[in-house]
Amino acid sequence: MIKTNDKKFVSIIWGYSPQLYNFSAEENYHLHILNIARNLGYKTYVIIKGTKTSLENDPNFDLGTEVIDYKNIFHFLFQIVKFSIKKSLFYVNSYEWQSFLIPFLSRKTIFMAHSQPIRKNKAKQYIQNFVYIFFKTIRLNNESEKDFLIKQRINKGKLFVIPLIVSQKIFHIIDDRAKRSNLVYFGNVTKVKNLETILKALKEVATYYPSIKLNIVGEVYDNEFVDQINNLNLNENIILHGHKAQNEQLTNLLNTTIISINSSISEGQCVSVYDTALCGNVLCLPKIMSFTGVFKDTALFHDIHDHKALAQNIITYLKNPQLTQEHRRKNIEMINKNYSKEAVEKKLRNLILKI
């Protein structure tokens, strides 16, 4: 029998962004799971690609966790085998080909993809489904992902819906009577986030509401984004805020807007959408499983690239304050109930103890 202080929990991380330094403790999913494991008596480790200082420099990082940065695939495999021999529990926290080697080297594994499980083509779907057979457990964001994987013939006994926490401490309504206007996109600007569709929708909305603004809260990594703004003559309708730390200033900003927009091609949970909802924004979202199975009839949905439908949904909310109030209230109630720190941590503890 393994003694309590001999239990080892190993998190596999592909990379660690400095933007995570500014996340609240509960929304920093890399550090949060390590805290849960330590509280259950595990010695915690991280195996990370690249430099370990990217993680260790986080002011919220607990130095009681040992970080190992691997240099090549052989070093990576050596670490996996070493910890597997010691009967460690692996929390595979990245969707990379190296991660798919781990269930063949260890029987104690939890996989968390942070992306929806539907792949771009049949070959990739087949590879994923094959590897999923060998993981001990798979952590999912929502019931739609679970239903999809069951249809893919993955054993439902290994599928556990445990979403990421949404910080009620940071994100909330400041004054329910305050007047709101304008739109917000919260997240980094990348190709997969499909801001082009959002901009085209904004152009349509601006024909009816010329003074409307879209707040972009996040770093711009899509080189074509500024050109798209210029080509659509939307310079007066866009406010670029850049990345903002999760603090009172961000909460205040999200309390000035009324509609949160997303049109991503693919997502995991996309916690930033939930953050905007807790701050009182209603949601215009794409028809992908990350959102449709969660918000159901409390958001307005559009096909990923259908900017006209997105524009109409924005206008629908702007013209219907009663619908806006109803959807806002229901979303906040749902998030507070199902995505609280207490609810999620209870499920995580039970999952780890089960293994």
Coordinates of N, CA and C in Angstrom, one line a residue, residues 114-247:
H114 N -9.4 20.6 -22.6 CA -9.7 22.1 -22.7 C -10.1 22.5 -24.1
S115 N -10.7 21.5 -24.9 CA -11.2 21.8 -26.2 C -12.4 20.8 -26.4
Q116 N -13.3 21.2 -27.3 CA -14.4 20.2 -27.6 C -13.9 19.0 -28.2
P117 N -14.5 17.8 -28.0 CA -13.9 16.5 -28.5 C -14.2 16.2 -29.9
I118 N -14.9 17.0 -30.6 CA -15.2 16.8 -32.1 C -14.0 17.3 -32.8
R119 N -13.3 16.4 -33.6 CA -12.1 16.8 -34.4 C -12.5 17.2 -35.8
K120 N -11.5 17.8 -36.5 CA -11.7 18.4 -37.8 C -11.9 17.4 -38.9
N121 N -11.4 16.2 -38.8 CA -11.6 15.2 -39.8 C -11.7 13.8 -39.2
K122 N -12.1 12.8 -40.0 CA -12.3 11.5 -39.5 C -11.0 10.8 -39.0
A123 N -9.9 11.1 -39.6 CA -8.7 10.5 -39.1 C -8.3 10.9 -37.7
K124 N -8.4 12.2 -37.5 CA -8.0 12.8 -36.2 C -9.1 12.3 -35.1
Q125 N -10.3 12.2 -35.5 CA -11.3 11.7 -34.6 C -11.1 10.3 -34.2
Y126 N -10.7 9.5 -35.2 CA -10.4 8.1 -34.9 C -9.2 7.9 -34.0
I127 N -8.2 8.7 -34.2 CA -7.0 8.6 -33.3 C -7.4 9.0 -31.9
Q128 N -8.1 10.1 -31.8 CA -8.5 10.6 -30.5 C -9.4 9.5 -29.8
N129 N -10.4 8.9 -30.5 CA -11.2 7.9 -29.9 C -10.5 6.7 -29.4
F130 N -9.5 6.3 -30.3 CA -8.6 5.1 -29.9 C -7.9 5.4 -28.6
V131 N -7.2 6.6 -28.5 CA -6.4 6.9 -27.3 C -7.3 7.0 -26.1
Y132 N -8.5 7.6 -26.3 CA -9.5 7.7 -25.1 C -9.8 6.4 -24.5
I133 N -9.8 5.3 -25.3 CA -10.1 4.0 -24.7 C -9.1 3.7 -23.6
F134 N -7.9 4.2 -23.7 CA -6.9 3.7 -22.7 C -6.7 4.7 -21.5
F135 N -7.3 5.9 -21.6 CA -7.3 6.7 -20.4 C -8.2 6.2 -19.4
K136 N -7.8 6.3 -18.1 CA -8.6 5.8 -17.0 C -9.9 6.6 -16.9
T137 N -9.7 7.9 -16.9 CA -10.9 8.8 -16.8 C -10.7 10.0 -17.7
I138 N -11.8 10.6 -18.1 CA -11.7 11.8 -19.0 C -12.6 12.9 -18.4
R139 N -12.0 14.0 -18.1 CA -12.8 15.2 -17.6 C -13.3 16.0 -18.7
L140 N -14.6 16.3 -18.7 CA -15.3 17.1 -19.8 C -15.9 18.4 -19.2
N141 N -16.2 19.3 -20.1 CA -16.7 20.6 -19.7 C -18.2 20.6 -19.6
N142 N -18.9 19.7 -20.4 CA -20.4 19.8 -20.3 C -21.0 18.5 -20.8
E143 N -22.3 18.4 -20.7 CA -23.0 17.1 -21.0 C -23.0 16.9 -22.5
S144 N -23.0 17.9 -23.3 CA -23.0 17.7 -24.8 C -21.7 17.0 -25.2
E145 N -20.6 17.3 -24.6 CA -19.3 16.6 -24.9 C -19.4 15.1 -24.5
K146 N -20.1 14.9 -23.3 CA -20.2 13.5 -22.9 C -21.1 12.7 -23.8
D147 N -22.2 13.3 -24.2 CA -23.2 12.6 -25.2 C -22.5 12.3 -26.5
F148 N -21.6 13.3 -27.0 CA -20.9 13.1 -28.2 C -20.0 11.9 -28.1
L149 N -19.2 11.8 -27.0 CA -18.2 10.7 -26.9 C -18.9 9.4 -26.7
I150 N -20.1 9.4 -26.0 CA -20.8 8.1 -25.9 C -21.2 7.6 -27.3
K151 N -21.6 8.5 -28.2 CA -22.0 8.2 -29.5 C -20.7 7.7 -30.3
Q152 N -19.6 8.1 -29.8 CA -18.3 7.7 -30.4 C -17.8 6.3 -29.8
R153 N -18.7 5.7 -29.0 CA -18.5 4.5 -28.3 C -17.4 4.5 -27.3
I154 N -17.2 5.7 -26.7 CA -16.3 5.7 -25.5 C -17.1 5.3 -24.3
N155 N -16.5 4.5 -23.4 CA -17.2 4.0 -22.2 C -17.7 5.1 -21.4
K156 N -19.0 5.3 -21.2 CA -19.5 6.4 -20.4 C -19.1 6.4 -18.9
G157 N -18.6 5.2 -18.4 CA -18.2 5.1 -17.1 C -16.9 5.8 -16.8
K158 N -16.2 6.2 -17.8 CA -14.9 6.9 -17.6 C -15.1 8.4 -17.9
L159 N -16.3 8.8 -18.3 CA -16.5 10.2 -18.6 C -17.1 11.0 -17.5
F160 N -16.5 12.1 -17.1 CA -16.9 12.9 -15.9 C -17.0 14.3 -16.3
V161 N -18.2 14.9 -16.2 CA -18.5 16.3 -16.5 C -18.1 17.1 -15.3
I162 N -17.0 17.8 -15.3 CA -16.5 18.6 -14.2 C -16.0 19.9 -14.9
P163 N -16.8 21.0 -14.9 CA -16.4 22.2 -15.6 C -15.3 22.9 -14.9
L164 N -14.8 23.9 -15.5 CA -13.9 24.9 -14.8 C -14.7 25.8 -14.0
I165 N -14.0 26.3 -12.9 CA -14.7 27.3 -12.0 C -14.8 28.6 -12.7
V166 N -15.9 29.3 -12.4 CA -16.1 30.7 -12.8 C -16.2 31.5 -11.5
S167 N -15.3 32.5 -11.4 CA -15.1 33.2 -10.2 C -16.2 34.2 -9.9
Q168 N -17.0 33.8 -8.9 CA -18.1 34.7 -8.4 C -17.5 35.8 -7.6
K169 N -16.3 35.6 -7.0 CA -15.7 36.6 -6.2 C -15.2 37.8 -7.0
I170 N -14.7 37.5 -8.3 CA -14.2 38.6 -9.1 C -15.4 39.1 -10.0
F171 N -16.2 38.2 -10.6 CA -17.1 38.7 -11.6 C -18.5 38.7 -11.0
H172 N -19.2 39.8 -11.1 CA -20.5 40.0 -10.5 C -21.1 41.3 -11.0
I173 N -22.4 41.5 -10.8 CA -23.0 42.8 -11.1 C -22.8 43.8 -10.0
I174 N -22.3 44.9 -10.3 CA -22.0 46.0 -9.3 C -23.3 46.7 -9.0
D175 N -24.1 47.2 -10.0 CA -25.3 47.9 -9.7 C -26.3 47.5 -10.8
D176 N -27.3 46.7 -10.4 CA -28.3 46.2 -11.3 C -29.1 47.2 -12.0
R177 N -29.1 48.4 -11.5 CA -29.9 49.5 -12.0 C -29.1 50.4 -13.0
A178 N -27.8 50.2 -13.1 CA -27.0 51.0 -13.9 C -27.3 50.8 -15.4
K179 N -27.2 52.0 -16.1 CA -27.5 52.0 -17.5 C -26.4 51.3 -18.3
R180 N -26.7 50.4 -19.2 CA -25.6 49.7 -20.0 C -25.8 50.0 -21.5
S181 N -24.7 49.9 -22.2 CA -24.8 50.0 -23.6 C -23.6 49.3 -24.2
N182 N -23.6 49.1 -25.5 CA -22.4 48.6 -26.2 C -22.2 47.1 -26.0
L183 N -21.2 46.6 -26.7 CA -20.9 45.2 -26.8 C -19.5 44.9 -26.3
V184 N -19.3 43.6 -26.0 CA -17.9 43.2 -25.6 C -17.5 41.9 -26.1
Y185 N -16.3 41.8 -26.6 CA -15.7 40.5 -26.8 C -14.5 40.3 -25.8
F186 N -14.6 39.3 -25.0 CA -13.6 39.1 -24.0 C -12.7 37.9 -24.3
G187 N -11.5 38.0 -24.6 CA -10.6 36.9 -25.0 C -9.5 37.4 -25.9
N188 N -8.5 36.6 -26.1 CA -7.5 37.0 -27.1 C -8.0 36.9 -28.5
V189 N -7.5 37.7 -29.4 CA -7.9 37.7 -30.8 C -7.0 36.8 -31.6
T190 N -7.5 35.6 -32.0 CA -6.8 34.6 -32.8 C -7.7 34.2 -34.0
K191 N -7.1 33.5 -34.9 CA -7.9 33.0 -36.1 C -9.0 32.1 -35.6
V192 N -8.8 31.2 -34.7 CA -9.8 30.3 -34.3 C -11.0 31.0 -33.6
K193 N -10.8 32.2 -33.1 CA -11.8 33.0 -32.4 C -12.7 33.7 -33.4
N194 N -12.3 33.7 -34.7 CA -13.2 34.1 -35.8 C -13.8 35.5 -35.5
L195 N -12.9 36.5 -35.2 CA -13.4 37.9 -35.0 C -13.9 38.5 -36.3
E196 N -13.5 37.9 -37.5 CA -14.0 38.5 -38.7 C -15.5 38.5 -38.8
T197 N -16.1 37.4 -38.4 CA -17.6 37.3 -38.4 C -18.2 38.3 -37.4
I198 N -17.6 38.5 -36.3 CA -18.1 39.5 -35.3 C -18.0 40.9 -35.9
L199 N -16.9 41.2 -36.6 CA -16.8 42.6 -37.2 C -17.8 42.8 -38.3
K200 N -18.0 41.8 -39.1 CA -19.0 41.9 -40.2 C -20.4 42.1 -39.6
A201 N -20.7 41.4 -38.5 CA -22.0 41.6 -37.8 C -22.1 43.0 -37.2
L202 N -21.0 43.5 -36.6 CA -21.0 44.9 -36.1 C -21.3 45.9 -37.2
K203 N -20.7 45.7 -38.4 CA -21.0 46.6 -39.5 C -22.5 46.6 -39.8
E204 N -23.1 45.5 -39.8 CA -24.6 45.5 -40.0 C -25.3 46.2 -38.9
V205 N -25.0 45.9 -37.7 CA -25.7 46.6 -36.5 C -25.5 48.1 -36.6
A206 N -24.3 48.5 -37.0 CA -24.0 50.0 -37.0 C -24.8 50.7 -38.0
T207 N -25.4 50.1 -38.9 CA -26.3 50.8 -39.9 C -27.6 51.2 -39.1
Y208 N -28.0 50.5 -38.1 CA -29.1 50.9 -37.3 C -28.8 51.6 -36.0
Y209 N -27.5 51.3 -35.5 CA -27.0 52.0 -34.2 C -25.6 52.5 -34.5
P210 N -25.5 53.7 -35.2 CA -24.2 54.2 -35.7 C -23.2 54.4 -34.6
S211 N -23.6 54.7 -33.4 CA -22.7 55.0 -32.3 C -22.3 53.8 -31.5
I212 N -22.8 52.6 -31.8 CA -22.5 51.4 -31.0 C -21.0 51.1 -31.1
K213 N -20.5 50.6 -29.9 CA -19.1 50.3 -29.8 C -18.9 48.8 -29.4
L214 N -17.8 48.2 -29.9 CA -17.5 46.9 -29.5 C -16.2 47.0 -28.7
N215 N -16.2 46.6 -27.5 CA -15.0 46.6 -26.6 C -14.3 45.2 -26.8
I216 N -13.0 45.3 -27.2 CA -12.2 44.1 -27.4 C -11.2 44.0 -26.2
V217 N -11.5 43.0 -25.3 CA -10.7 42.9 -24.1 C -9.8 41.7 -24.2
G218 N -8.5 41.9 -24.6 CA -7.6 40.8 -24.8 C -6.5 41.2 -25.8
E219 N -5.5 40.4 -25.9 CA -4.4 40.7 -26.8 C -4.8 40.3 -28.2
V220 N -4.3 41.0 -29.2 CA -4.5 40.8 -30.6 C -3.3 40.0 -31.2
Y221 N -3.6 38.7 -31.6 CA -2.6 37.8 -32.2 C -2.9 37.5 -33.6
D222 N -4.0 38.0 -34.1 CA -4.4 37.8 -35.5 C -3.9 39.0 -36.3
N223 N -2.9 38.8 -37.2 CA -2.3 39.9 -37.9 C -3.2 40.5 -38.9
E224 N -4.3 39.9 -39.3 CA -5.2 40.4 -40.2 C -6.3 41.3 -39.5
F225 N -6.4 41.2 -38.2 CA -7.5 41.8 -37.5 C -7.6 43.3 -37.7
V226 N -6.5 44.1 -37.6 CA -6.5 45.5 -37.8 C -6.9 45.9 -39.2
D227 N -6.4 45.1 -40.2 CA -6.8 45.4 -41.6 C -8.3 45.1 -41.8
Q228 N -8.9 44.1 -41.1 CA -10.3 43.9 -41.2 C -11.1 45.1 -40.7
I229 N -10.7 45.6 -39.6 CA -11.3 46.8 -39.0 C -11.3 48.0 -40.0
N230 N -10.1 48.2 -40.6 CA -10.0 49.3 -41.5 C -10.8 49.1 -42.8
N231 N -10.8 47.9 -43.3 CA -11.6 47.6 -44.5 C -13.1 47.8 -44.3
L232 N -13.5 47.5 -43.1 CA -15.0 47.7 -42.8 C -15.3 49.1 -42.3
N233 N -14.3 49.9 -42.2 CA -14.5 51.3 -41.7 C -15.1 51.3 -40.3
L234 N -14.6 50.5 -39.5 CA -15.1 50.3 -38.1 C -14.3 51.0 -37.0
N235 N -13.3 51.8 -37.4 CA -12.4 52.3 -36.5 C -13.1 53.1 -35.3
E236 N -14.2 53.8 -35.7 CA -14.9 54.6 -34.6 C -15.8 53.7 -33.8
N237 N -15.9 52.4 -34.2 CA -16.8 51.5 -33.4 C -16.1 50.5 -32.6
I238 N -14.8 50.5 -32.6 CA -14.0 49.5 -31.9 C -13.1 50.2 -30.8
I239 N -13.1 49.6 -29.6 CA -12.2 50.0 -28.5 C -11.4 48.9 -28.1
L240 N -10.0 49.0 -28.4 CA -9.1 48.0 -28.0 C -8.5 48.2 -26.6
H241 N -8.8 47.3 -25.7 CA -8.3 47.5 -24.3 C -7.1 46.7 -24.0
G242 N -6.7 45.7 -24.8 CA -5.6 44.8 -24.5 C -5.9 43.9 -23.4
H243 N -4.9 43.2 -22.9 CA -5.1 42.2 -21.8 C -5.3 43.0 -20.5
K244 N -6.3 42.5 -19.7 CA -6.5 43.1 -18.4 C -6.5 42.0 -17.3
A245 N -5.9 42.3 -16.2 CA -5.9 41.4 -15.1 C -7.3 41.2 -14.5
Q246 N -7.5 40.1 -13.9 CA -8.8 39.8 -13.3 C -8.9 40.6 -12.0
N247 N -9.5 41.8 -12.0 CA -9.6 42.6 -10.8 C -10.8 43.5 -10.9

